[in-house]
Amino acid sequence: MIEVKGLTRYYGDFPAVRDVSFNVGENMIVGFLGLNGAGKSTVLKVLAGLLMPSAGVVRINGVDVLEAPDSARAAIGYLPEEPPLYKEMRVNDFLRWCGQIRGMSKGDVDKRLPEVLKICQLTHVADRVIHELSHGYKKRVGIAQAIIHRPKLVILDEPISGLDPVQIVEMREVLKALKTTCTVLVSSHILSEISQTCDRLMVLHDGKIVAEGSETELRDRLRGKLAVEFILRGEQEVVESVLSGHPGLDNHSVRAENDLIFAHVEFSGDAREDLAKAFVEKGLGLRGMADHSSSELESVFIGLTRETPDMPKPEEVEAA
Amino acid sequence: MNALWLVTRRELSSYFNSIWGYIVAAVILIIDGLLFNAFALTDRPRLSFEVLRDFYYFSFGTTTIAAILLTMRLVAEEKQNNTIVLLDSSPLTDWQIIGGKFLSALMFLTLLILATAYMPAMIMVNGKVSMGHVMSGYLGLILIGSAVTAIGTFASTLSRSQLVAAVIGSVLTVFLLISWLLAKVADAPLDSVLSYMSLFDRHFRTTFMEGRIDTKDVVYLLSLTFGFLMLATRVFGARRWK
């Protein structure tokens, strides 16, 4: 779906992105992570056709953005951090117009509109003027304009910034729904949030990709640990015996509180499902499981952005 | 063509849906009416031809001002509000975007110019003027409006600020208005070039304003329109490389 080779982008003399290469397949959610000024938005703008690369090759759906920019843009839906909206228009009129400028016929837009309104949970505000909507709804209208024309690639720059916790959860659902029909690129500097929705993460720092892979792969790369707390009902000794007999755990502690047992477990791989199964097989009641690893994930992120570009690639780590 | 019309239609609706379009229309029509009352309708006996000529004289000024005021927002406002991203990320070509915006401003301006038709109509009812004089005058105003609208569109691509765009558009237009004065102090062959460029003195005052249509004027004003639209498209397209 996306092929990027040696992408470099200068703003004047300043190299915002340097020699970035990656490929992304279809129907994936890929997250771009990085501190402010890392080059995330620049990469996304080049992919969206807003900026031309200073060097390198960018192909979207097999079309080179330099050779056929208009065709490449036809396959893309883009939402920048601040949703671009004509606020004096009504939601449905705005979305109809966005569909038509991207090559849809009036009939196609009318058929597609109810579907998009439903995906983005906008049906009940379809007749409202955009400037009357809350920030969260404006973001959803922004996503709706990016997907109205059934693009193969949807690019969302910081889609959760400025949203309240309820809106963040709803946005997560919208992103997951998008994945079924297209490839989605998302940028964020909130690592714990992006790791929940993305199949693959790319970490940018100083205009370069310093790491890429799944959340577990990134954690492994800096030997970061997954930390989980199991909330169980049963005998503390049984819990202790399950944990002691389970291979691959780095550390664990157990405490009893209010007739419940809280088992804090740290492991390098992902043993969550195996442990849950083992607890249930021993007759323990599994009341809950809480991920305590986000703070460690932040440490991984900070570690990655402090690394030098010469650090080993994931495949070299695996070979070792 | 469909894409061009989509841009035109949206821009045109934004004039009618915003207070700005109505303010410009109201101010221009009031000024036109006041000038007509003050200068054209005097107690002194005058020929209808002279009254109509004076009407076109001050309508030239109000048309150029209206064109600058209507075009200053075209691209600058989109940059300011970041809605330019909608157009940038669409498959629309730069020419369709600029062309659509220009057409919307020209259509609104033409409606505004035609809304002054009650004044020539009053002259026709109370005096005697030829329909040819009326038509040629309006054709001249629309062609001048077209050229200044293109200049304003170009100016609007140069800045994020509408005020700066208006200033640039005004400076370019004033230069084309006073170039006949500069021609008087310039040496040959620059003097003839400057003299030819003069919007009012060379291409309106002695032809359209007097009821005559000269193809040289039509070609010049259309060339000016096309040239500035080309420049606007070039400048607009360059943003992807900055």
Coordinates of C-alpha atoms in Angstrom, one line a residue:
Chain A
M1 CA 0.0 0.0 0.0
I2 CA 2.8 2.4 1.0
E3 CA 6.3 2.2 -0.3
V4 CA 8.8 4.8 1.0
K5 CA 12.5 4.7 0.0
G6 CA 15.1 7.2 1.2
L7 CA 12.6 9.9 1.9
T8 CA 14.3 13.2 2.8
R9 CA 12.5 16.5 3.3
Y10 CA 14.2 19.9 3.9
Y11 CA 12.6 23.1 5.1
G12 CA 15.1 25.5 3.7
D13 CA 18.4 24.1 5.0
F14 CA 16.9 22.2 7.8
P15 CA 16.4 18.5 7.2
A16 CA 13.1 17.7 8.9
V17 CA 13.2 14.1 7.6
R18 CA 16.3 12.2 6.7
D19 CA 16.5 9.0 4.6
V20 CA 13.4 7.4 5.9
S21 CA 12.4 4.0 4.3
F22 CA 9.5 1.7 5.2
N23 CA 6.7 -0.3 3.7
V24 CA 3.1 -0.7 4.9
G25 CA 0.7 -3.3 3.7
E26 CA -3.1 -3.2 3.4
N27 CA -5.7 -3.1 6.3
M28 CA -3.3 -2.2 9.0
I29 CA -3.2 0.5 11.6
V30 CA 0.4 1.9 11.8
G31 CA 1.4 4.4 14.5
F32 CA 4.0 7.1 14.1
L33 CA 5.5 8.0 17.4
G34 CA 7.9 10.7 18.2
L35 CA 8.5 13.8 20.3
N36 CA 7.4 17.1 19.1
G37 CA 9.6 18.1 16.1
A38 CA 10.6 14.5 15.4
G39 CA 9.3 14.6 11.8
K40 CA 6.1 12.7 12.1
S41 CA 3.8 15.4 10.6
T42 CA 6.3 16.0 7.8
V43 CA 6.3 12.3 6.8
L44 CA 2.5 12.3 6.9
K45 CA 2.2 15.5 4.9
V46 CA 4.5 14.0 2.2
L47 CA 2.4 10.8 2.1
A48 CA -0.8 12.9 1.9
G49 CA 0.6 14.9 -1.0
L50 CA 0.7 18.2 0.8
L51 CA 4.5 18.4 0.5
M52 CA 6.8 17.1 -2.1
P53 CA 9.8 15.1 -1.1
S54 CA 13.3 16.7 -1.4
A55 CA 14.7 13.3 -2.2
G56 CA 13.6 9.7 -2.3
V57 CA 10.6 7.8 -3.7
V58 CA 7.1 7.6 -2.2
R59 CA 4.5 5.3 -3.8
I60 CA 0.9 5.2 -2.7
N61 CA -1.0 2.2 -4.0
G62 CA 1.7 1.8 -6.7
V63 CA 1.5 5.5 -7.8
D64 CA 4.6 7.7 -7.5
V65 CA 3.6 11.0 -5.7
L66 CA 6.0 12.9 -7.9
E67 CA 5.0 11.4 -11.2
A68 CA 1.2 11.5 -10.7
P69 CA 0.4 13.6 -7.6
D70 CA -3.3 14.0 -8.4
S71 CA -3.9 10.3 -8.9
A72 CA -1.9 9.5 -5.7
R73 CA -4.0 12.0 -3.7
A74 CA -7.2 10.4 -5.0
A75 CA -6.4 7.2 -2.9
I76 CA -5.8 9.2 0.3
G77 CA -7.9 10.7 3.1
Y78 CA -6.1 13.1 5.4
L79 CA -6.9 14.6 8.7
P80 CA -4.3 17.1 10.2
E81 CA -4.2 17.8 13.9
E82 CA -6.6 20.7 13.6
P83 CA -9.5 19.5 11.5
P84 CA -9.9 21.5 8.3
L85 CA -13.6 22.4 8.2
Y86 CA -15.7 25.0 6.5
K87 CA -17.5 25.9 9.8
E88 CA -20.3 27.8 8.2
M89 CA -21.5 24.7 6.4
R90 CA -23.8 21.9 7.7
V91 CA -22.2 18.6 8.4
N92 CA -23.9 16.7 5.6
D93 CA -23.4 19.5 3.0
F94 CA -19.7 19.7 3.9
L95 CA -19.3 15.9 3.6
R96 CA -21.1 15.8 0.3
W97 CA -18.9 18.6 -1.1
C98 CA -15.7 16.7 0.2
G99 CA -16.8 13.6 -1.6
Q100 CA -17.5 15.4 -4.8
I101 CA -14.2 17.2 -5.0
R102 CA -12.5 13.8 -4.6
G103 CA -14.2 12.5 -7.7
M104 CA -17.5 10.9 -6.4
S105 CA -20.7 11.5 -8.3
K106 CA -23.7 13.1 -6.5
G107 CA -25.4 9.7 -6.4
D108 CA -22.4 7.9 -4.9
V109 CA -22.0 10.5 -2.2
D110 CA -25.7 10.3 -1.3
K111 CA -25.4 6.5 -0.9
R112 CA -22.1 6.7 1.1
L113 CA -23.1 9.5 3.4
P114 CA -25.3 7.6 5.9
E115 CA -22.6 4.9 6.2
V116 CA -19.9 7.4 7.0
L117 CA -22.2 9.3 9.4
K118 CA -22.8 6.0 11.2
I119 CA -19.1 5.0 11.3
C120 CA -18.1 8.4 12.8
Q121 CA -21.2 8.5 15.1
L122 CA -22.4 11.7 13.5
T123 CA -25.9 10.7 12.3
H124 CA -27.7 12.8 15.0
V125 CA -25.7 16.0 14.2
A126 CA -25.8 15.6 10.3
D127 CA -28.0 18.7 9.9
R128 CA -26.1 20.9 12.4
V129 CA -23.8 23.8 11.3
I130 CA -20.2 22.7 12.0
H131 CA -19.2 25.7 14.1
E132 CA -22.0 24.7 16.6
L133 CA -20.3 21.3 17.3
S134 CA -17.9 20.4 20.2
H135 CA -14.2 19.7 19.6
G136 CA -14.8 16.0 19.7
Y137 CA -17.5 16.2 17.0
K138 CA -15.4 18.4 14.9
K139 CA -12.7 15.8 15.0
R140 CA -15.2 13.2 13.9
V141 CA -16.3 15.4 11.0
G142 CA -12.6 15.7 10.1
I143 CA -12.4 11.9 10.0
A144 CA -15.6 11.6 8.0
Q145 CA -14.3 14.0 5.3
A146 CA -11.1 11.9 5.2
I147 CA -13.0 8.6 4.5
I148 CA -16.1 9.8 2.6
H149 CA -14.5 8.8 -0.8
R150 CA -13.5 5.3 0.3
P151 CA -9.8 6.0 0.3
K152 CA -7.3 3.1 0.4
L153 CA -5.1 5.0 2.8
V154 CA -6.3 7.2 5.7
I155 CA -3.7 9.5 7.4
L156 CA -4.6 10.9 10.8
D157 CA -2.2 13.3 12.4
E158 CA -2.7 13.4 16.2
P159 CA -6.4 12.3 16.0
I160 CA -6.8 12.1 19.8
S161 CA -5.2 15.4 20.8
G162 CA -7.6 17.6 22.7
L163 CA -10.2 14.9 23.2
D164 CA -11.7 14.0 26.6
P165 CA -11.4 10.4 27.9
V166 CA -14.9 9.4 26.6
Q167 CA -14.1 10.9 23.2
I168 CA -10.7 9.0 23.2
V169 CA -12.5 5.7 23.8
E170 CA -15.0 6.5 21.0
M171 CA -12.2 7.6 18.7
R172 CA -10.4 4.3 19.3
E173 CA -13.6 2.4 18.1
V174 CA -13.7 4.6 15.0
L175 CA -10.1 3.8 14.2
K176 CA -10.7 0.1 14.6
A177 CA -13.7 0.3 12.3
L178 CA -11.6 2.0 9.7
K179 CA -9.0 -0.8 9.7
T180 CA -11.5 -3.2 8.1
T181 CA -11.7 -1.2 4.9
C182 CA -8.4 0.6 4.5
T183 CA -4.8 1.2 5.8
V184 CA -4.6 3.8 8.6
L185 CA -1.6 5.8 9.6
V186 CA -1.8 7.5 12.9
S187 CA 0.7 9.9 14.6
S188 CA 0.8 10.6 18.3
H189 CA 3.2 11.4 21.1
I190 CA 1.0 9.5 23.6
L191 CA 2.6 6.1 23.5
S192 CA 0.2 4.2 25.7
E193 CA -2.7 5.4 23.6
I194 CA -1.2 4.6 20.2
S195 CA 0.0 1.2 21.3
Q196 CA -3.7 0.2 22.0
T197 CA -4.9 0.8 18.5
C198 CA -1.9 0.1 16.2
D199 CA -0.7 -3.2 14.7
R200 CA 2.7 -1.7 14.2
L201 CA 4.7 1.3 15.6
M202 CA 7.4 3.4 14.1
V203 CA 9.4 5.6 16.3
L204 CA 10.8 8.8 14.7
H205 CA 13.5 10.9 16.3
D206 CA 15.4 13.8 14.7
G207 CA 13.8 13.0 11.3
K208 CA 14.8 9.3 11.3
I209 CA 13.1 6.1 12.1
V210 CA 14.9 4.8 15.2
A211 CA 12.7 1.7 15.8
E212 CA 9.8 -0.1 14.3
G213 CA 7.8 -3.2 15.1
S214 CA 4.9 -4.3 17.4
E215 CA 4.6 -3.0 20.9
T216 CA 6.2 -6.3 22.2
E217 CA 9.1 -6.1 19.7
L218 CA 9.8 -2.5 20.8
R219 CA 9.7 -3.5 24.4
D220 CA 12.0 -6.5 23.7
R221 CA 14.4 -4.2 21.9
L222 CA 15.3 -2.4 25.1
R223 CA 14.5 -5.3 27.2
G224 CA 11.4 -3.5 28.5
K225 CA 9.1 -5.6 30.6
L226 CA 5.4 -6.1 30.5
A227 CA 3.8 -5.6 33.9
V228 CA 0.3 -7.0 34.6
E229 CA -1.7 -7.2 37.8
F230 CA -4.2 -10.2 38.0
I231 CA -7.1 -9.9 40.4
L232 CA -8.1 -13.3 41.6
R233 CA -10.4 -15.1 43.9
G234 CA -9.1 -18.3 45.7
E235 CA -6.2 -19.5 47.8
Q236 CA -3.0 -17.3 47.9
E237 CA -0.8 -20.5 48.0
V238 CA -2.4 -21.7 44.7
V239 CA -1.6 -18.4 43.1
E240 CA 2.0 -18.5 44.4
S241 CA 2.4 -22.1 43.0
V242 CA 1.1 -21.2 39.6
L243 CA 3.5 -18.2 39.4
S244 CA 6.5 -20.1 40.7
G245 CA 5.9 -22.9 38.2
H246 CA 5.4 -20.7 35.2
P247 CA 8.5 -20.2 33.0
G248 CA 9.5 -16.8 31.6
L249 CA 8.4 -14.6 34.5
D250 CA 11.0 -12.1 35.5
N251 CA 9.4 -11.0 38.8
H252 CA 6.2 -11.4 40.7
S253 CA 4.6 -10.5 44.0
V254 CA 1.3 -11.5 45.6
R255 CA -0.9 -9.8 48.2
A256 CA -4.3 -10.4 49.6
E257 CA -6.8 -7.7 50.1
N258 CA -10.6 -7.7 50.8
D259 CA -11.0 -11.4 50.0
L260 CA -9.2 -10.9 46.7
I261 CA -5.6 -11.8 45.7
F262 CA -3.6 -9.3 43.7
A263 CA -0.7 -10.8 41.7
H264 CA 1.7 -8.4 40.2
V265 CA 3.7 -10.1 37.4
E266 CA 6.5 -8.8 35.1
F267 CA 7.7 -10.7 32.1
S268 CA 9.8 -10.0 29.0
G269 CA 7.6 -11.9 26.5
D270 CA 3.8 -11.8 26.5
A271 CA 2.6 -14.5 28.9
R272 CA -0.8 -12.9 29.8
E273 CA -3.0 -15.5 28.0
D274 CA -1.0 -18.5 29.3
L275 CA -1.1 -17.2 32.9
A276 CA -4.8 -16.5 32.8
K277 CA -5.4 -20.0 31.5
A278 CA -3.2 -21.5 34.2
F279 CA -5.1 -19.6 36.9
V280 CA -8.4 -20.8 35.6
E281 CA -7.3 -24.4 35.3
K282 CA -6.2 -24.4 39.0
G283 CA -9.7 -23.4 39.9
L284 CA -9.0 -19.7 40.7
G285 CA -11.6 -17.1 39.8
L286 CA -10.2 -14.5 37.4
R287 CA -11.8 -11.2 38.4
G288 CA -9.7 -8.9 36.4
M289 CA -6.4 -8.0 34.7
A290 CA -4.8 -4.5 34.7
D291 CA -1.9 -3.5 32.5
H292 CA 0.7 -1.7 34.6
S293 CA 3.2 -1.5 31.9
S294 CA 2.4 1.9 30.4
S295 CA 4.9 3.6 32.7
E296 CA 7.6 1.1 31.5
L297 CA 6.5 1.6 28.0
E298 CA 7.2 5.3 28.4
S299 CA 10.7 4.4 29.5
V300 CA 11.1 2.3 26.3
F301 CA 10.0 5.3 24.3
I302 CA 12.4 7.7 26.1
G303 CA 15.1 5.0 25.7
L304 CA 14.5 4.7 21.9
T305 CA 14.5 8.5 21.4
R306 CA 17.8 8.7 23.2
E307 CA 19.5 6.0 21.2
T308 CA 22.0 6.7 18.5
P309 CA 21.0 5.9 14.9
D310 CA 23.7 3.2 14.9
M311 CA 21.9 0.9 17.3
P312 CA 21.2 -2.6 16.1
K313 CA 18.1 -3.3 14.1
P314 CA 15.4 -5.6 15.5
E315 CA 16.5 -8.5 13.3
E316 CA 20.1 -8.2 14.6
V317 CA 18.8 -8.4 18.1
E318 CA 16.8 -11.5 17.3
A319 CA 19.8 -13.2 15.6
A320 CA 21.9 -12.5 18.7
Chain B
M1 CA -15.0 21.4 -15.4
N2 CA -17.2 19.7 -12.8
A3 CA -14.4 20.1 -10.2
L4 CA -13.9 23.8 -11.1
W5 CA -17.6 24.4 -10.7
L6 CA -17.6 22.6 -7.3
V7 CA -14.9 25.1 -6.1
T8 CA -16.8 28.0 -7.6
R9 CA -20.1 27.0 -6.1
R10 CA -18.7 26.6 -2.6
E11 CA -16.8 29.9 -2.8
L12 CA -19.9 31.7 -4.1
S13 CA -22.0 30.3 -1.3
S14 CA -19.4 31.5 1.2
Y15 CA -20.0 35.1 -0.1
F16 CA -23.7 34.7 0.4
N17 CA -23.4 32.9 3.8
S18 CA -21.0 35.4 5.3
I19 CA -21.4 38.9 6.4
W20 CA -18.4 40.0 4.4
G21 CA -20.1 39.6 1.0
Y22 CA -23.1 41.6 2.1
I23 CA -20.9 44.4 3.7
V24 CA -18.9 44.8 0.4
A25 CA -22.0 44.8 -1.7
A26 CA -23.8 47.3 0.6
V27 CA -20.8 49.7 0.8
I28 CA -20.1 49.6 -2.9
L29 CA -23.8 50.2 -3.9
I30 CA -24.1 53.0 -1.3
I31 CA -21.0 54.7 -2.6
D32 CA -22.1 54.3 -6.2
G33 CA -25.5 55.7 -5.4
L34 CA -24.1 58.7 -3.5
L35 CA -21.6 59.5 -6.2
F36 CA -24.3 59.2 -8.8
N37 CA -26.5 61.6 -6.8
A38 CA -23.7 64.1 -6.1
F39 CA -21.9 64.2 -9.5
A40 CA -24.2 62.9 -12.2
L41 CA -27.6 64.3 -11.0
T42 CA -26.6 68.0 -10.7
D43 CA -29.0 71.0 -11.2
R44 CA -26.9 72.1 -14.2
P45 CA -28.4 71.0 -17.5
R46 CA -26.3 68.2 -19.0
L47 CA -26.4 65.7 -21.9
S48 CA -27.5 62.2 -21.0
F49 CA -24.3 61.0 -22.6
E50 CA -22.2 63.0 -20.2
V51 CA -24.2 61.7 -17.2
L52 CA -23.7 58.1 -18.3
R53 CA -20.0 58.7 -18.9
D54 CA -19.6 60.1 -15.4
F55 CA -21.5 57.1 -14.0
Y56 CA -18.9 54.8 -15.6
Y57 CA -16.1 57.0 -14.4
F58 CA -16.8 56.5 -10.8
S59 CA -18.1 53.0 -11.3
F60 CA -14.6 52.1 -12.5
G61 CA -13.2 53.1 -9.1
T62 CA -15.8 51.3 -7.1
T63 CA -15.4 48.2 -9.2
T64 CA -11.7 48.0 -8.6
I65 CA -12.1 48.5 -4.9
A66 CA -14.8 45.8 -4.8
A67 CA -12.6 43.4 -6.7
I68 CA -9.7 43.8 -4.2
L69 CA -12.1 43.5 -1.2
L70 CA -13.7 40.4 -2.6
T71 CA -10.5 38.6 -3.5
M72 CA -8.3 39.3 -0.6
R73 CA -9.8 36.4 1.4
L74 CA -9.8 33.8 -1.5
V75 CA -6.6 31.9 -0.6
A76 CA -5.2 33.9 2.4
E77 CA -8.3 32.9 4.5
E78 CA -7.9 29.3 3.6
K79 CA -4.2 29.4 4.7
Q80 CA -5.2 31.3 7.9
N81 CA -7.9 28.7 8.8
N82 CA -5.9 25.8 7.6
T83 CA -8.8 24.7 5.4
I84 CA -6.4 24.8 2.5
V85 CA -5.5 21.2 3.6
L86 CA -8.9 20.1 2.2
L87 CA -8.0 21.3 -1.2
D88 CA -4.3 20.3 -1.0
S89 CA -5.1 16.7 -0.1
S90 CA -7.8 16.4 -2.8
P91 CA -7.1 15.4 -6.4
L92 CA -8.1 18.9 -7.6
T93 CA -5.4 20.5 -9.7
D94 CA -4.0 23.9 -8.8
W95 CA -5.6 25.4 -11.8
Q96 CA -9.0 24.1 -10.8
I97 CA -8.6 25.6 -7.3
I98 CA -7.4 29.0 -8.5
G99 CA -9.8 29.1 -11.5
G100 CA -12.8 28.2 -9.3
K101 CA -12.0 30.8 -6.7
F102 CA -11.4 33.5 -9.4
L103 CA -14.7 32.6 -11.1
S104 CA -16.7 32.8 -7.8
A105 CA -15.3 36.3 -7.0
L106 CA -15.9 37.5 -10.6
M107 CA -19.5 36.1 -10.6
F108 CA -20.2 37.9 -7.3
L109 CA -18.6 41.1 -8.6
T110 CA -20.6 40.9 -11.8
L111 CA -23.8 40.6 -9.8
L112 CA -22.7 43.6 -7.9
I113 CA -21.9 45.6 -11.1
L114 CA -25.3 44.6 -12.6
A115 CA -27.1 45.7 -9.4
T116 CA -26.1 49.3 -10.4
A117 CA -28.2 49.0 -13.6
Y118 CA -31.0 51.1 -12.0
M119 CA -28.8 54.2 -12.5
P120 CA -28.3 53.9 -16.3
A121 CA -32.0 52.9 -16.4
M122 CA -32.9 56.3 -14.7
I123 CA -30.9 58.1 -17.3
M124 CA -32.6 56.2 -20.1
V125 CA -36.0 57.0 -18.7
N126 CA -35.3 60.7 -18.1
G127 CA -33.0 61.3 -21.1
K128 CA -31.7 59.8 -24.2
V129 CA -28.7 57.4 -24.3
S130 CA -28.0 54.5 -26.7
M131 CA -28.2 51.0 -25.5
G132 CA -24.8 50.5 -27.1
H133 CA -23.3 53.0 -24.7
V134 CA -24.9 51.2 -21.7
M135 CA -23.8 47.8 -22.9
S136 CA -20.2 48.8 -23.7
G137 CA -19.8 50.5 -20.4
Y138 CA -20.9 47.5 -18.5
L139 CA -18.7 45.2 -20.6
G140 CA -15.7 47.5 -19.8
L141 CA -16.6 47.4 -16.1
I142 CA -16.8 43.6 -16.1
L143 CA -13.5 43.3 -18.0
I144 CA -11.8 45.7 -15.6
G145 CA -13.3 43.7 -12.8
S146 CA -12.0 40.5 -14.2
A147 CA -8.4 41.9 -14.5
V148 CA -8.4 43.3 -11.0
T149 CA -10.0 40.1 -9.6
A150 CA -7.2 38.1 -11.2
I151 CA -4.7 40.5 -9.6
G152 CA -6.4 40.2 -6.2
T153 CA -6.4 36.4 -6.5
F154 CA -2.7 36.4 -7.3
A155 CA -2.1 38.7 -4.3
S156 CA -4.1 36.4 -2.0
T157 CA -1.8 33.5 -2.9
L158 CA 1.2 35.4 -1.6
S159 CA 0.2 35.8 2.0
R160 CA -1.6 34.2 4.9
S161 CA -2.9 37.6 5.9
Q162 CA -5.9 39.0 4.2
L163 CA -4.8 42.5 5.0
V164 CA -1.3 42.0 3.4
A165 CA -3.1 40.4 0.4
A166 CA -5.3 43.5 0.0
V167 CA -2.3 45.8 0.2
I168 CA -0.4 43.8 -2.4
G169 CA -3.4 43.7 -4.7
S170 CA -4.0 47.4 -4.2
V171 CA -0.3 48.3 -4.9
L172 CA -0.4 46.3 -8.2
T173 CA -3.7 47.8 -9.2
V174 CA -2.6 51.4 -8.4
F175 CA 0.6 50.8 -10.4
L176 CA -1.5 49.8 -13.4
L177 CA -3.7 52.9 -12.9
I178 CA -1.0 55.5 -12.6
S179 CA 1.4 53.9 -15.1
W180 CA 0.4 56.7 -17.6
L181 CA 1.8 59.2 -15.2
L182 CA 5.0 57.3 -14.9
A183 CA 5.1 57.1 -18.8
K184 CA 5.4 60.9 -18.8
V185 CA 8.7 60.8 -17.0
A186 CA 10.1 57.6 -18.5
D187 CA 12.4 57.4 -21.5
A188 CA 11.6 55.5 -24.7
P189 CA 10.8 52.7 -25.1
L190 CA 9.7 52.2 -21.5
D191 CA 7.3 55.2 -21.7
S192 CA 5.2 53.6 -24.4
V193 CA 5.1 50.3 -22.5
L194 CA 4.0 52.1 -19.3
S195 CA 1.5 54.1 -21.2
Y196 CA 0.0 51.0 -22.8
M197 CA -0.3 49.3 -19.4
S198 CA -2.6 52.0 -18.0
L199 CA -5.9 50.4 -17.0
F200 CA -8.0 53.5 -16.9
D201 CA -6.4 56.1 -19.1
R202 CA -5.6 53.8 -22.1
H203 CA -8.1 51.0 -21.9
F204 CA -11.3 52.5 -20.4
R205 CA -11.6 56.3 -20.4
T206 CA -11.5 56.8 -24.2
T207 CA -13.3 53.6 -25.2
F208 CA -15.7 51.7 -22.9
M209 CA -16.5 54.9 -20.9
E210 CA -17.5 56.7 -24.1
G211 CA -19.5 53.8 -25.5
R212 CA -17.0 52.3 -27.8
I213 CA -15.5 48.8 -27.8
D214 CA -12.0 48.4 -29.0
T215 CA -10.8 44.8 -29.4
K216 CA -7.3 45.9 -28.3
D217 CA -8.7 46.8 -24.9
V218 CA -10.6 43.5 -24.7
V219 CA -7.5 41.5 -25.6
Y220 CA -5.3 43.5 -23.1
L221 CA -7.7 43.1 -20.2
L222 CA -8.3 39.4 -20.9
S223 CA -4.5 38.9 -21.2
L224 CA -4.0 40.6 -17.9
T225 CA -6.6 38.3 -16.4
F226 CA -5.0 35.2 -17.8
G227 CA -1.5 36.3 -17.0
F228 CA -2.2 37.0 -13.3
L229 CA -4.2 33.7 -13.0
M230 CA -1.2 31.8 -14.4
L231 CA 1.0 33.6 -11.9
A232 CA -1.4 32.8 -9.1
T233 CA -1.5 29.1 -10.1
R234 CA 2.3 29.0 -10.1
V235 CA 2.7 30.6 -6.7
F236 CA -0.1 28.4 -5.3
G237 CA 1.6 25.2 -6.7
A238 CA 5.0 26.2 -5.2
R239 CA 3.8 25.7 -1.6
R240 CA 4.2 22.0 -1.9
W241 CA 7.9 22.5 -2.5
K242 CA 8.6 25.1 0.2

